[in-house]
Amino acid sequence: MSEAVETEIIVRSGTFQLAGAAEGEALVFSQSLSFWGGIDAETGDIIDHSHPGLGKNVAGKILIMPSGRGSSSSSSVLAEAIRRGTAPTAILLERPDPILAVGAIVAEFLYGISMPLVVCEIGGIASGERIAIDVGGAVGAIVRKVKK
């Protein structure tokens, strides 16, 4: 007999900067991260020595933070990480970030690989929790904690 999976909606609506569905383990930071000089696109490791996530890996995670942090070159680093398979599965932000949006859109256009980028309330999500993102029709993004 299989165990039922329960879900709890933690964000009833969000806005997609790039639509899509994803599921993965949350990696939550209260401090923003720049992909330019902050992430190694070859490995997905955080390499910014001033960031509290130094040494952690974003690959396959749902990266959650207030916003991106600077440098227009972050879009090219994100696109390259998406191409290599070392990028987050999705990114949740409290504030829109056009630079990260450009990177995700370019990767989808050039490589056919989609990485959802959602703007929503990020409070109440902790690192290690399993998160699912779905397209919610008229309401935009639906973000849920997935419990087993």
Tab-separated table of C-alpha atoms in Angstrom:
chain	number	residue	atom	x	y	z
A	1	MET	CA	0.000	0.000	0.000
A	2	SER	CA	1.495	3.341	-1.000
A	3	GLU	CA	1.687	6.238	1.424
A	4	ALA	CA	-0.471	9.248	0.529
A	5	VAL	CA	1.294	12.534	-0.051
A	6	GLU	CA	-0.325	15.542	1.605
A	7	THR	CA	0.198	19.076	0.392
A	8	GLU	CA	-0.251	22.373	2.180
A	9	ILE	CA	-0.702	25.511	0.105
A	10	ILE	CA	1.650	28.122	1.535
A	11	VAL	CA	1.352	30.700	-1.226
A	12	ARG	CA	-2.006	31.013	-2.869
A	13	SER	CA	-0.792	33.240	-5.653
A	14	GLY	CA	2.454	34.312	-7.178
A	15	THR	CA	3.513	35.930	-10.411
A	16	PHE	CA	5.603	34.060	-12.915
A	17	GLN	CA	8.538	35.842	-14.492
A	18	LEU	CA	8.932	32.570	-16.387
A	19	ALA	CA	6.113	30.049	-16.097
A	20	GLY	CA	6.553	26.366	-15.438
A	21	ALA	CA	6.207	23.570	-12.938
A	22	ALA	CA	8.927	22.220	-10.657
A	23	GLU	CA	9.441	20.290	-7.461
A	24	GLY	CA	12.470	20.073	-5.218
A	25	GLU	CA	14.150	20.735	-1.912
A	26	ALA	CA	14.082	24.342	-0.731
A	27	LEU	CA	17.344	26.225	-0.263
A	28	VAL	CA	16.373	29.437	1.549
A	29	PHE	CA	18.501	32.535	2.075
A	30	SER	CA	17.558	35.819	3.720
A	31	GLN	CA	20.420	37.468	1.795
A	32	SER	CA	20.297	37.942	-1.977
A	33	LEU	CA	22.841	36.189	-4.167
A	34	SER	CA	24.507	37.313	-7.378
A	35	PHE	CA	25.063	34.597	-9.964
A	36	TRP	CA	28.003	36.601	-11.373
A	37	GLY	CA	30.849	35.765	-8.993
A	38	GLY	CA	28.460	34.078	-6.578
A	39	ILE	CA	27.741	30.768	-8.313
A	40	ASP	CA	30.109	28.407	-10.131
A	41	ALA	CA	28.159	27.542	-13.300
A	42	GLU	CA	30.190	24.341	-13.761
A	43	THR	CA	29.181	22.874	-10.381
A	44	GLY	CA	26.304	24.931	-8.957
A	45	ASP	CA	28.377	25.680	-5.841
A	46	ILE	CA	28.004	29.039	-4.105
A	47	ILE	CA	31.446	30.650	-4.271
A	48	ASP	CA	30.686	34.135	-2.912
A	49	HIS	CA	32.858	34.355	0.230
A	50	SER	CA	30.605	37.062	1.701
A	51	HIS	CA	27.402	35.000	1.351
A	52	PRO	CA	26.142	32.792	4.214
A	53	GLY	CA	25.503	29.987	1.700
A	54	LEU	CA	29.199	29.669	0.754
A	55	GLY	CA	29.930	26.065	-0.184
A	56	LYS	CA	26.287	25.026	-0.611
A	57	ASN	CA	25.080	23.790	-3.976
A	58	VAL	CA	22.015	25.170	-5.811
A	59	ALA	CA	21.766	22.420	-8.447
A	60	GLY	CA	18.342	20.798	-8.445
A	61	LYS	CA	17.114	22.905	-5.516
A	62	ILE	CA	14.297	25.447	-5.334
A	63	LEU	CA	16.377	28.563	-4.593
A	64	ILE	CA	14.464	31.000	-2.396
A	65	MET	CA	15.701	34.522	-1.599
A	66	PRO	CA	14.481	38.123	-1.481
A	67	SER	CA	15.862	38.999	-4.942
A	68	GLY	CA	18.835	38.568	-7.206
A	69	ARG	CA	21.825	40.769	-6.505
A	70	GLY	CA	23.314	42.789	-9.230
A	71	SER	CA	25.453	42.506	-12.269
A	72	SER	CA	23.796	42.132	-15.614
A	73	SER	CA	26.233	39.278	-16.231
A	74	SER	CA	24.233	37.170	-13.767
A	75	SER	CA	21.828	36.387	-16.611
A	76	SER	CA	24.571	34.702	-18.651
A	77	VAL	CA	25.826	32.722	-15.644
A	78	LEU	CA	22.282	31.532	-14.894
A	79	ALA	CA	21.693	30.555	-18.552
A	80	GLU	CA	24.970	28.609	-18.598
A	81	ALA	CA	24.123	26.841	-15.329
A	82	ILE	CA	20.712	25.902	-16.758
A	83	ARG	CA	22.413	24.505	-19.882
A	84	ARG	CA	24.864	22.476	-17.778
A	85	GLY	CA	22.199	21.150	-15.400
A	86	THR	CA	23.797	22.878	-12.390
A	87	ALA	CA	21.120	25.555	-11.913
A	88	PRO	CA	18.293	25.531	-9.406
A	89	THR	CA	15.154	23.674	-10.495
A	90	ALA	CA	13.266	26.929	-9.868
A	91	ILE	CA	13.791	30.276	-8.147
A	92	LEU	CA	11.320	31.998	-5.808
A	93	LEU	CA	11.878	35.716	-5.157
A	94	GLU	CA	10.035	38.322	-3.111
A	95	ARG	CA	10.797	41.009	-5.698
A	96	PRO	CA	10.956	40.714	-9.501
A	97	ASP	CA	14.432	40.460	-10.962
A	98	PRO	CA	14.714	41.279	-14.675
A	99	ILE	CA	18.336	40.076	-14.846
A	100	LEU	CA	17.522	36.562	-13.623
A	101	ALA	CA	14.405	36.558	-15.816
A	102	VAL	CA	16.541	37.287	-18.896
A	103	GLY	CA	18.865	34.381	-18.047
A	104	ALA	CA	15.976	31.951	-17.602
A	105	ILE	CA	14.200	33.146	-20.758
A	106	VAL	CA	17.373	32.935	-22.864
A	107	ALA	CA	18.065	29.390	-21.615
A	108	GLU	CA	14.527	28.330	-22.491
A	109	PHE	CA	14.831	29.894	-25.956
A	110	LEU	CA	18.337	28.605	-26.772
A	111	TYR	CA	18.370	25.232	-25.011
A	112	GLY	CA	14.692	24.353	-24.599
A	113	ILE	CA	15.184	24.008	-20.838
A	114	SER	CA	12.639	25.743	-18.611
A	115	MET	CA	13.386	26.943	-15.081
A	116	PRO	CA	10.372	28.592	-13.413
A	117	LEU	CA	10.981	31.984	-11.837
A	118	VAL	CA	8.260	33.062	-9.407
A	119	VAL	CA	7.674	36.266	-7.436
A	120	CYS	CA	5.746	35.573	-4.235
A	121	GLU	CA	5.782	35.810	-0.447
A	122	ILE	CA	8.618	33.528	0.689
A	123	GLY	CA	8.015	33.604	4.448
A	124	GLY	CA	7.248	30.310	6.145
A	125	ILE	CA	9.507	28.198	3.927
A	126	ALA	CA	12.606	26.590	5.445
A	127	SER	CA	15.634	25.003	3.795
A	128	GLY	CA	15.184	21.275	3.398
A	129	GLU	CA	11.409	21.370	2.940
A	130	ARG	CA	10.042	19.926	-0.283
A	131	ILE	CA	8.353	22.554	-2.478
A	132	ALA	CA	6.156	22.162	-5.562
A	133	ILE	CA	5.385	24.928	-8.057
A	134	ASP	CA	2.468	24.635	-10.452
A	135	VAL	CA	0.723	26.830	-12.984
A	136	GLY	CA	-2.533	27.924	-11.360
A	137	GLY	CA	-4.559	29.270	-14.265
A	138	ALA	CA	-5.985	32.710	-13.544
A	139	VAL	CA	-4.192	32.973	-10.192
A	140	GLY	CA	-0.701	32.520	-11.649
A	141	ALA	CA	1.736	30.410	-9.656
A	142	ILE	CA	0.708	28.025	-6.898
A	143	VAL	CA	3.474	27.160	-4.423
A	144	ARG	CA	3.000	24.271	-1.980
A	145	LYS	CA	4.937	22.520	0.734
A	146	VAL	CA	4.847	18.808	0.029
A	147	LYS	CA	4.658	16.554	3.097
A	148	LYS	CA	5.011	12.788	3.221
